[in-house]
mmCIF file of C-alpha atoms in Angstrom:
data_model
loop_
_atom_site.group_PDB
_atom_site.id
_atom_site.type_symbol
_atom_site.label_atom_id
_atom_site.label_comp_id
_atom_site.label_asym_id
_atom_site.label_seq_id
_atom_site.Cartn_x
_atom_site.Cartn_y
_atom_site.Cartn_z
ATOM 1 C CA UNK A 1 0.867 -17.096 -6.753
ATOM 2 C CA UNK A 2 1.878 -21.055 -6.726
ATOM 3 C CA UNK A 3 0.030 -23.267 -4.248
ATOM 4 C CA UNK A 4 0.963 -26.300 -3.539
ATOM 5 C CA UNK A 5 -0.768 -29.702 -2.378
ATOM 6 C CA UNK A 6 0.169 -32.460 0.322
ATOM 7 C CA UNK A 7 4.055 -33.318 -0.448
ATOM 8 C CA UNK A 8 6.407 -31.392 -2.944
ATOM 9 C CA UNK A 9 3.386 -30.491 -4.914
ATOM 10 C CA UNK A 10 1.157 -27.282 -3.369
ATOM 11 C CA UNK A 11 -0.287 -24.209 -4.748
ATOM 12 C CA UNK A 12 1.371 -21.468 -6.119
ATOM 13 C CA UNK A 13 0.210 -17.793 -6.055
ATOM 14 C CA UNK A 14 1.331 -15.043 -8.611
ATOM 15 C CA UNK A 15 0.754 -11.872 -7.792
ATOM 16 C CA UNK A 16 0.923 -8.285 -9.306
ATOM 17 C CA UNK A 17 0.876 -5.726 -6.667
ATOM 18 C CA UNK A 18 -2.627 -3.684 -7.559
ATOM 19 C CA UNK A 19 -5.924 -3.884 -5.498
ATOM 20 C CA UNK A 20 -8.636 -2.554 -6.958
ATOM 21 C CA UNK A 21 -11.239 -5.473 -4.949
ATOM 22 C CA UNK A 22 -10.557 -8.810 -3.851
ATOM 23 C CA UNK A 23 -8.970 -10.701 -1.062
ATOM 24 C CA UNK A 24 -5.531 -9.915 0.459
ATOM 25 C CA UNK A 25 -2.428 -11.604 0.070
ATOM 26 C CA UNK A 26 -2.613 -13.326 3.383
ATOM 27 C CA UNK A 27 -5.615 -13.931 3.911
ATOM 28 C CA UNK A 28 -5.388 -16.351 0.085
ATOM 29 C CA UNK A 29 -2.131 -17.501 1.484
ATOM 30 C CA UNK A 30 -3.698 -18.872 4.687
ATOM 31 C CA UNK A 31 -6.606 -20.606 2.465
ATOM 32 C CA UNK A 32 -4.242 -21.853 -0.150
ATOM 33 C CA UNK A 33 -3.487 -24.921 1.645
ATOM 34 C CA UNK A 34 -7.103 -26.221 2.294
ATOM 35 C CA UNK A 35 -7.841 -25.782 -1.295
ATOM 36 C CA UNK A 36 -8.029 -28.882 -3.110
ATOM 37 C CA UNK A 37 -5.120 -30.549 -0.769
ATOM 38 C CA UNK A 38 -4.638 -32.961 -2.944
ATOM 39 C CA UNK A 39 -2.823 -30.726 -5.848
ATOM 40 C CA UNK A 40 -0.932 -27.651 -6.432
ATOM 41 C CA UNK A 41 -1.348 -24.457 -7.432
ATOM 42 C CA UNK A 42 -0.262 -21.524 -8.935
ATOM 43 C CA UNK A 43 -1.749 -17.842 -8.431
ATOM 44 C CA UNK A 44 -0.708 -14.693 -10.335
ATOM 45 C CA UNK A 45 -1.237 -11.632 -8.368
ATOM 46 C CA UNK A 46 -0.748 -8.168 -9.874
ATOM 47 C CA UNK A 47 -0.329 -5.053 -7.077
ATOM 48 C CA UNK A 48 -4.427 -5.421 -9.017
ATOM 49 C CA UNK A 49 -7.699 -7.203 -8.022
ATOM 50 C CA UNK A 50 -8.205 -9.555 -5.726
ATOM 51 C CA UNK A 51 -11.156 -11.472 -6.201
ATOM 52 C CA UNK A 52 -13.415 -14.160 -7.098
ATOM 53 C CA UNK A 53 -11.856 -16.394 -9.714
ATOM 54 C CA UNK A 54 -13.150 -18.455 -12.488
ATOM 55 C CA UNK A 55 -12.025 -21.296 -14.582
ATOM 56 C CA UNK A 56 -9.285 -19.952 -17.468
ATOM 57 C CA UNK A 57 -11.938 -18.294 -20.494
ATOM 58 C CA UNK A 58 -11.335 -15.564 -22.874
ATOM 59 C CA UNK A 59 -11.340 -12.098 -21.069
ATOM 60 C CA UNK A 60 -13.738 -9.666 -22.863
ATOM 61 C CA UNK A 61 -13.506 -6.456 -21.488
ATOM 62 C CA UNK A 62 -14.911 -3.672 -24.171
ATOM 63 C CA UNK A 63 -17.383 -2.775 -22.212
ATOM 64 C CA UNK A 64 -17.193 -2.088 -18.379
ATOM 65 C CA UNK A 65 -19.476 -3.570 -16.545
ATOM 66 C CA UNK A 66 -20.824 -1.979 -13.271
ATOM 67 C CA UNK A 67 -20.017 -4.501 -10.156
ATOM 68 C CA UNK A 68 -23.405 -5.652 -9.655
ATOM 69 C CA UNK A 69 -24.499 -6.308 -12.924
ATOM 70 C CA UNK A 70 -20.975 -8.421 -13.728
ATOM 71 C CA UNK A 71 -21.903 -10.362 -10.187
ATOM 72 C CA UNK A 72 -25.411 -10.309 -10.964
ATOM 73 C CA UNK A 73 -25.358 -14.523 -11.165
ATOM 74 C CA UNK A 74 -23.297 -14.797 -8.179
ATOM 75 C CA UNK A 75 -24.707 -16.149 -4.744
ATOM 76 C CA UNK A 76 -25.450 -13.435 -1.962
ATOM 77 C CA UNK A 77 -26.214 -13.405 1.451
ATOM 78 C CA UNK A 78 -29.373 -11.830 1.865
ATOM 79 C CA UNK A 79 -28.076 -10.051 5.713
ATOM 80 C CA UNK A 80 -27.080 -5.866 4.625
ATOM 81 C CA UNK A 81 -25.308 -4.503 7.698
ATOM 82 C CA UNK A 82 -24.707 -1.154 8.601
ATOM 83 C CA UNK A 83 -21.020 -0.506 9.269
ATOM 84 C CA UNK A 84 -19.024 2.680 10.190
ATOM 85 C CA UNK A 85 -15.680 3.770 9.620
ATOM 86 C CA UNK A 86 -13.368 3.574 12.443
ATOM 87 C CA UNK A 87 -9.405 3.627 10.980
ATOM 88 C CA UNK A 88 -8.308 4.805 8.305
ATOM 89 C CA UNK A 89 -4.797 4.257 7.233
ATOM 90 C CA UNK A 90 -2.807 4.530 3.435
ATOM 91 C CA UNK A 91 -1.183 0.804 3.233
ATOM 92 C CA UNK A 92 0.828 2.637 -0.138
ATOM 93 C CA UNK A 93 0.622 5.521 -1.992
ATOM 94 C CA UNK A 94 -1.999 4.450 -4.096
ATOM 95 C CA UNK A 95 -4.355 2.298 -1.507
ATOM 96 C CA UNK A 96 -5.893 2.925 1.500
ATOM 97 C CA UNK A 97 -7.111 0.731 4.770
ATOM 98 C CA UNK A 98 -10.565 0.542 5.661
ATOM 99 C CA UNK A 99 -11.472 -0.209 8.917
ATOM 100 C CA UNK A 100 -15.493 -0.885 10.021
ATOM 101 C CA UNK A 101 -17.226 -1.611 12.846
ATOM 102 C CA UNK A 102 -20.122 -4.067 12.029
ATOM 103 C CA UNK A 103 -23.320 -3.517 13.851
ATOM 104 C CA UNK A 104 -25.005 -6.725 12.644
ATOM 105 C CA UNK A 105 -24.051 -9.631 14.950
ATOM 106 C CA UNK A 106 -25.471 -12.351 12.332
ATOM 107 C CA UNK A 107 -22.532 -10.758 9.597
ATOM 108 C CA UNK A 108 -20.149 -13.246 8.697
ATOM 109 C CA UNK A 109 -18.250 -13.745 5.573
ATOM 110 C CA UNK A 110 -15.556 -16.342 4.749
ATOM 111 C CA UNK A 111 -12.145 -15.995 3.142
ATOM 112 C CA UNK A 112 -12.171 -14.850 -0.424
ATOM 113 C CA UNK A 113 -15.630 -13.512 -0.310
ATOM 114 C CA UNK A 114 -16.050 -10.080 -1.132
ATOM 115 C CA UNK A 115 -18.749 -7.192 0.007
ATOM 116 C CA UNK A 116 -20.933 -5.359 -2.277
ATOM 117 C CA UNK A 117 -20.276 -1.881 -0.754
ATOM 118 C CA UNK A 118 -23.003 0.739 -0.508
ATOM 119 C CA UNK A 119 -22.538 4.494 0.170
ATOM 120 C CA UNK A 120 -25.684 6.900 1.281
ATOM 121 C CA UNK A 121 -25.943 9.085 -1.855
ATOM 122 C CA UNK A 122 -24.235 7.391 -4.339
ATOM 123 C CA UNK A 123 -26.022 5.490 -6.614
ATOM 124 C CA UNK A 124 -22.836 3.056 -7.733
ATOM 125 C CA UNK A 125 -22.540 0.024 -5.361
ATOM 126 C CA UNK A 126 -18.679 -0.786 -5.278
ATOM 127 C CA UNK A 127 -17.549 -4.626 -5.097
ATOM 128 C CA UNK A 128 -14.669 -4.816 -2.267
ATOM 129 C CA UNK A 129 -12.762 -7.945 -0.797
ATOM 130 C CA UNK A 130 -11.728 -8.234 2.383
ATOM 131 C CA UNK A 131 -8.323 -7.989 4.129
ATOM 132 C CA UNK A 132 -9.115 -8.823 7.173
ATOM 133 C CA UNK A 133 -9.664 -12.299 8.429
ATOM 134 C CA UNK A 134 -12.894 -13.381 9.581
ATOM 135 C CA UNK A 135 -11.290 -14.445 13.272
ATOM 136 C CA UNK A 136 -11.472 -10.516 13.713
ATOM 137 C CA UNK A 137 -14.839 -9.637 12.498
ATOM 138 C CA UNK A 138 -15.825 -12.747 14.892
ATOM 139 C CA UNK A 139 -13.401 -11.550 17.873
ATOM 140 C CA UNK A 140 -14.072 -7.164 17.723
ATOM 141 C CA UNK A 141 -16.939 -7.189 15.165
ATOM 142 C CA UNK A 142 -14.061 -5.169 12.557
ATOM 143 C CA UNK A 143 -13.455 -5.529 9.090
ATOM 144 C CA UNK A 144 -11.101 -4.252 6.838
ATOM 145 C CA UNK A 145 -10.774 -3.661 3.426
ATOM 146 C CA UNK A 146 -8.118 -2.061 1.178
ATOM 147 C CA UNK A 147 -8.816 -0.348 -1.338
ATOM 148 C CA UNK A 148 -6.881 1.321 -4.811
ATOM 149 C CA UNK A 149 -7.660 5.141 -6.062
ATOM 150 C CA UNK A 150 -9.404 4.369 -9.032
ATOM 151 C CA UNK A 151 -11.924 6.666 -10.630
ATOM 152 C CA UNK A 152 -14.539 4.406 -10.264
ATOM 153 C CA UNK A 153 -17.307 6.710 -7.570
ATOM 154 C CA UNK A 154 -17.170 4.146 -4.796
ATOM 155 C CA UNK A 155 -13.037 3.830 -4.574
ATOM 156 C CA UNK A 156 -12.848 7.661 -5.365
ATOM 157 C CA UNK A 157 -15.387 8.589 -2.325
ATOM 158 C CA UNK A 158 -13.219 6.066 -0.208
ATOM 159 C CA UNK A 159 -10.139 8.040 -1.537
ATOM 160 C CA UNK A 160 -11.284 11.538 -0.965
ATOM 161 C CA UNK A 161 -14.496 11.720 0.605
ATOM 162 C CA UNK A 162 -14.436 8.769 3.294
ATOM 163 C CA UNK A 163 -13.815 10.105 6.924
ATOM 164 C CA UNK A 164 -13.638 8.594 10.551
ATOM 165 C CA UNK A 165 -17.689 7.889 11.859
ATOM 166 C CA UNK A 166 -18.886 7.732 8.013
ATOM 167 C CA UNK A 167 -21.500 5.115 7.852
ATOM 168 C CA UNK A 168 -22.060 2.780 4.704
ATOM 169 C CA UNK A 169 -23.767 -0.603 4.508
ATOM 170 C CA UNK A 170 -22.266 -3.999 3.114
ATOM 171 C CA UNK A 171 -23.495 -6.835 1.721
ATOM 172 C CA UNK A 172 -21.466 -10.934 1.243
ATOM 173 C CA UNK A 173 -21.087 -11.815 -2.086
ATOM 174 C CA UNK A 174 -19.963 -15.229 -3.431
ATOM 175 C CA UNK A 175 -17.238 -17.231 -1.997
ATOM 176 C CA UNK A 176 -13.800 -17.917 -3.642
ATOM 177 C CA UNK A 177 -13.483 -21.173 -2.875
ATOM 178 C CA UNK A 178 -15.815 -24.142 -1.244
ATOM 179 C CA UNK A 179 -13.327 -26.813 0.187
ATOM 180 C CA UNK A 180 -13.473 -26.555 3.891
ATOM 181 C CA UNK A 181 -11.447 -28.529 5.769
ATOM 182 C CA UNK A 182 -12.797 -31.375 7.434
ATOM 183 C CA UNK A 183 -11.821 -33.531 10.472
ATOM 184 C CA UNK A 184 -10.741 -37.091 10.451
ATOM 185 C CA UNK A 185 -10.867 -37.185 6.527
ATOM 186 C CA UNK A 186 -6.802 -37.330 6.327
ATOM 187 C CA UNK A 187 -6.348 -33.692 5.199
ATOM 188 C CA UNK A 188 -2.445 -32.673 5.118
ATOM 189 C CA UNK A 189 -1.491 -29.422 4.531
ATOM 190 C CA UNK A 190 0.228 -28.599 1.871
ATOM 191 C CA UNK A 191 2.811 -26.003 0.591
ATOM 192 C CA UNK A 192 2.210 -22.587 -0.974
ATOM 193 C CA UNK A 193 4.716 -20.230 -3.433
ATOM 194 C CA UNK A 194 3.631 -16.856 -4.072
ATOM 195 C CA UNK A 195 4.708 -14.785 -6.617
ATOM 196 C CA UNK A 196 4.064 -11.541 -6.149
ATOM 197 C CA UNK A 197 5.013 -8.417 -8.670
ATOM 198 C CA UNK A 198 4.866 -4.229 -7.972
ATOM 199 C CA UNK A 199 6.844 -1.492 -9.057
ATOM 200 C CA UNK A 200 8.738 -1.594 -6.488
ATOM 201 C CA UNK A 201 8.559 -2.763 -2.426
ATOM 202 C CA UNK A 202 6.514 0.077 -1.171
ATOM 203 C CA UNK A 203 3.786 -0.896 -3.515
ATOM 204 C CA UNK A 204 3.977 -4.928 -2.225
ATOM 205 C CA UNK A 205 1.066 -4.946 -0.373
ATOM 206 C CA UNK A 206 1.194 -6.700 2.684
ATOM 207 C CA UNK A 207 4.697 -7.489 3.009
ATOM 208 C CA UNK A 208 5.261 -7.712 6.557
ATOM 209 C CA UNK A 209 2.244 -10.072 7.117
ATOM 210 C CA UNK A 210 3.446 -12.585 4.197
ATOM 211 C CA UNK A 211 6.977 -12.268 5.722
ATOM 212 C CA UNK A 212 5.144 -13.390 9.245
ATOM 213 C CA UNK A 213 3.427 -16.237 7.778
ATOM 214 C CA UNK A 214 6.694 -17.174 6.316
ATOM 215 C CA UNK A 215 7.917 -17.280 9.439
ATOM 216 C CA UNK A 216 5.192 -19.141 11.086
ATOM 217 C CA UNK A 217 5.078 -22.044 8.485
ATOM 218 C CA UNK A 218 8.344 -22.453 7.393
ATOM 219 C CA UNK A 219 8.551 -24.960 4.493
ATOM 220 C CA UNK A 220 5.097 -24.482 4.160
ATOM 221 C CA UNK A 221 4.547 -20.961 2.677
ATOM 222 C CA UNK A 222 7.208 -19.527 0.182
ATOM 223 C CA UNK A 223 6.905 -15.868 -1.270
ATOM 224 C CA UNK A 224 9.193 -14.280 -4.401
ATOM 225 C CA UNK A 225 8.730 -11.054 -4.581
ATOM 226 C CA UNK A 226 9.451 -9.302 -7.962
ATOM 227 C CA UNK A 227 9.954 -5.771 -8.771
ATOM 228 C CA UNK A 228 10.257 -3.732 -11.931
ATOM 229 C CA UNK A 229 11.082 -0.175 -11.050
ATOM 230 C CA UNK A 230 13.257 -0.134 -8.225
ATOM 231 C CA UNK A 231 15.065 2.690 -7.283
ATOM 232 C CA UNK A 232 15.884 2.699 -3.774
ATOM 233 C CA UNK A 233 17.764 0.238 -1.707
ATOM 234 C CA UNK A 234 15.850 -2.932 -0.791
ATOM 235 C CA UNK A 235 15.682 -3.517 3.111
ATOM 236 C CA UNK A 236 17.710 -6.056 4.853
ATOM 237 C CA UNK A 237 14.462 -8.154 5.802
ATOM 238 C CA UNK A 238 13.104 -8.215 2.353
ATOM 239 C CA UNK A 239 16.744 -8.312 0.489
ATOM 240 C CA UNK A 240 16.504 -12.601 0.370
ATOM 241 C CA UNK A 241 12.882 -12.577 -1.334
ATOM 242 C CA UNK A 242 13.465 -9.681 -4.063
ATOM 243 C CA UNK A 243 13.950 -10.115 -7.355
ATOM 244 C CA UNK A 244 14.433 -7.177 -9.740
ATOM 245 C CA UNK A 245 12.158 -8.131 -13.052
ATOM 246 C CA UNK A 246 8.906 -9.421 -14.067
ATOM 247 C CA UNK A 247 7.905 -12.748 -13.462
ATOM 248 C CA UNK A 248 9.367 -15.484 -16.424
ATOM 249 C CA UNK A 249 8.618 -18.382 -17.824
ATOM 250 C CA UNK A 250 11.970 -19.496 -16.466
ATOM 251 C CA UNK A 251 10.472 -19.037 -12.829
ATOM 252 C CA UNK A 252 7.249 -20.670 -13.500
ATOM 253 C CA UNK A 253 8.202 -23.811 -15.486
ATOM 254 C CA UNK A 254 9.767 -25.397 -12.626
ATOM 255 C CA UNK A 255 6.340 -26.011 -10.957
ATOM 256 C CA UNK A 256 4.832 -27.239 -13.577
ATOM 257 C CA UNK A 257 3.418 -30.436 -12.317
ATOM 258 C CA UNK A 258 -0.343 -32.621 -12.703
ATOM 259 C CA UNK A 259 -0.941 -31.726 -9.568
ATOM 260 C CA UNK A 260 -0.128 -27.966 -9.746
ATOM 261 C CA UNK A 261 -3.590 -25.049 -10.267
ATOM 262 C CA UNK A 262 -2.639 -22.029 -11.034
ATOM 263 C CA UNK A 263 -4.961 -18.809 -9.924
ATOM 264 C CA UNK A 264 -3.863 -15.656 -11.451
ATOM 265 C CA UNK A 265 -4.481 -12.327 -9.945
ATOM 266 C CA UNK A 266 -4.336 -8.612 -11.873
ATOM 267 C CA UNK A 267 -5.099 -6.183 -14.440
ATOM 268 C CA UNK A 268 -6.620 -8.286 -17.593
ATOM 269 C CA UNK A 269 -3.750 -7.561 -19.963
ATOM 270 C CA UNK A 270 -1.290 -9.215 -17.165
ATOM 271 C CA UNK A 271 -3.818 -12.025 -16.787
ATOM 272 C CA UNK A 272 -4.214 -12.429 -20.378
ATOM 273 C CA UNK A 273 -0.109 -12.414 -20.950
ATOM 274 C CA UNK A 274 0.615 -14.957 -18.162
ATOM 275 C CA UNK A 275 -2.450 -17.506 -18.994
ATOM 276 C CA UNK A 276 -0.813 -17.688 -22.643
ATOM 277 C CA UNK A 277 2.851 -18.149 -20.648
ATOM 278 C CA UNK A 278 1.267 -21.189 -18.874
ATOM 279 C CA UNK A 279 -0.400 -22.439 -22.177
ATOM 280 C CA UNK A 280 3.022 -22.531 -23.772
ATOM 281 C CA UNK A 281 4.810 -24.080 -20.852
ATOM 282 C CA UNK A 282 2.009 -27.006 -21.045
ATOM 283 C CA UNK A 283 -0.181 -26.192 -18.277
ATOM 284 C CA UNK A 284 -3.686 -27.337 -19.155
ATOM 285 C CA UNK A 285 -6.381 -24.502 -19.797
ATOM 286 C CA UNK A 286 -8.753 -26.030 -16.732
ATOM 287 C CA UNK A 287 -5.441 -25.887 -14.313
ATOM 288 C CA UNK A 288 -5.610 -22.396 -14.704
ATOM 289 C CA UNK A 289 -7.691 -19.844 -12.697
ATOM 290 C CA UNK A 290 -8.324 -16.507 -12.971
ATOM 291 C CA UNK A 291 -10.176 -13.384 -10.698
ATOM 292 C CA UNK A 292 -13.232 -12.126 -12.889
ATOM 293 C CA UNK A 293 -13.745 -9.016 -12.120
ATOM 294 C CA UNK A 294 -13.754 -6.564 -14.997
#
């Protein structure tokens, strides 16, 4: 994704259609504009993760590490609520839509946080973002997560095991980001681009909500969608944002800017591949973010 600041100059978001745990599309789009208002940026998503990012480092993966011990430094609220599932819902082939009622009234959790995830029984805690705003846990006490099929117990019990009334407990985990928009201080919003890469449109995530805030903020909120194996016609609605292919240099390169960050979003070899794309573009290593997560 490409966000971008105050002026010309905003965030941009890449992103590679795959959840696996992190925040949603919309909900980063809607925060991309109160971080750091004062520059750009750039996220890479990957139909992946979505989660809490980090400052560009060297991705060491031999090993993989369960969720709480790779989050075992990261701040958590000390509140575990009981929640139970009331929707259910596949969002694509591969990921389903959690929906939970909240029982604890003093649960709150901001955007790009995620929820350490507990199930009765299962000794693996899962590490989930949310999907959901936080207006809606606030307004009907729901949250919503979405979630890939992925071996890993927790996503696999949510896959095949996970039924209307089943109850399961969740726990805030660290926040994304820590700018928070103040009043009077001269904030401006600025402009987001999102770049956003799946097989093919019924794996883009989302879709209809980024095409709303689109709509909502025009100027403000850009999206490209690209996609790689396409083999049925592309809607009418989506036709103008679609581009068949990965994500070049070509279409990055144009943002490149001293006011531009760039957060990255996906499976570590796509992460790895477009941080060195950056790096030979001339993006500087500490303009470049990435979600750690395996």
């Amino acid at each position: 994704m490409y966000f971008s600041g105050a002026g010309d100059s905003g965030p941009v978001i890449m992103a590679c259609a795959t959840i696996h745990v992190g925040f949603t599309v919309p909900q980063l789009l809607r925060g991309a504009s109160r971080i750091l208002p004062t520059h750009s940026a750039l996220v890479v998503l990957r139909h992946s993760a979505f989660c809490y990012c980090t400052v560009n480092s060297t991705i060491k993966s031999k090993r993989k590490m369960d969720h709480l011990e790779r989050t075992a430094n990261n701040f958590r609220q000390e509140v575990i609520s009981q929640a139970k599932v009331c929707g259910i819902s596949n969002e694509s082939e591969t990921v389903k839509r959690l929906r939970l009622a909240i029982t604890n009234k003093d649960f709150t959790f901001k955007a790009g946080q995620w929820v350490d995830f507990f199930i009765p029984g299962l000794s693996v805690v899962g590490g989930f973002s949310m999907c959901s705003s936080p207006g809606l846990l606030k307004r009907e006490g729901i949250l919503e997560l979405a979630v890939k099929h992925t071996d890993h117990p927790p996503a696999h019990w949510i896959h095949t095991e996970c039924t209307l009334d089943s109850e399961v407990a969740l726990r805030v985990g660290a926040d994304l980001h820590g700018y928070q928009e103040g009043k009077g201080n001269g904030y401006k919003m600025g402009t987001v681009k999102l770049y956003y890469s799946a097989k093919n449109t019924s794996q883009l995530l989302f879709k209809k909500s980024i095409l709303g805030l689109m709509n909502a903020f025009p100027g403000k909120i850009r999206c490209h969608f690209h996609v790689t194996q396409q083999s049925s016609p592309i809607c009418e609605e989506l036709r103008p944002h679609v581009t068949e292919g990965r994500i070049s240099e070509k279409d990055l390169e144009k943002h490149v800017s001293k006011d531009t960050l760039w957060y990255i979003c996906g499976p570590p070899p796509m992460i790895e591949s477009i941080s060195k794309l950056l790096s030979d573009i001339g993006v500087p290593r500490n303009c470049v973010f990435f979600e750690k997560w395996w």
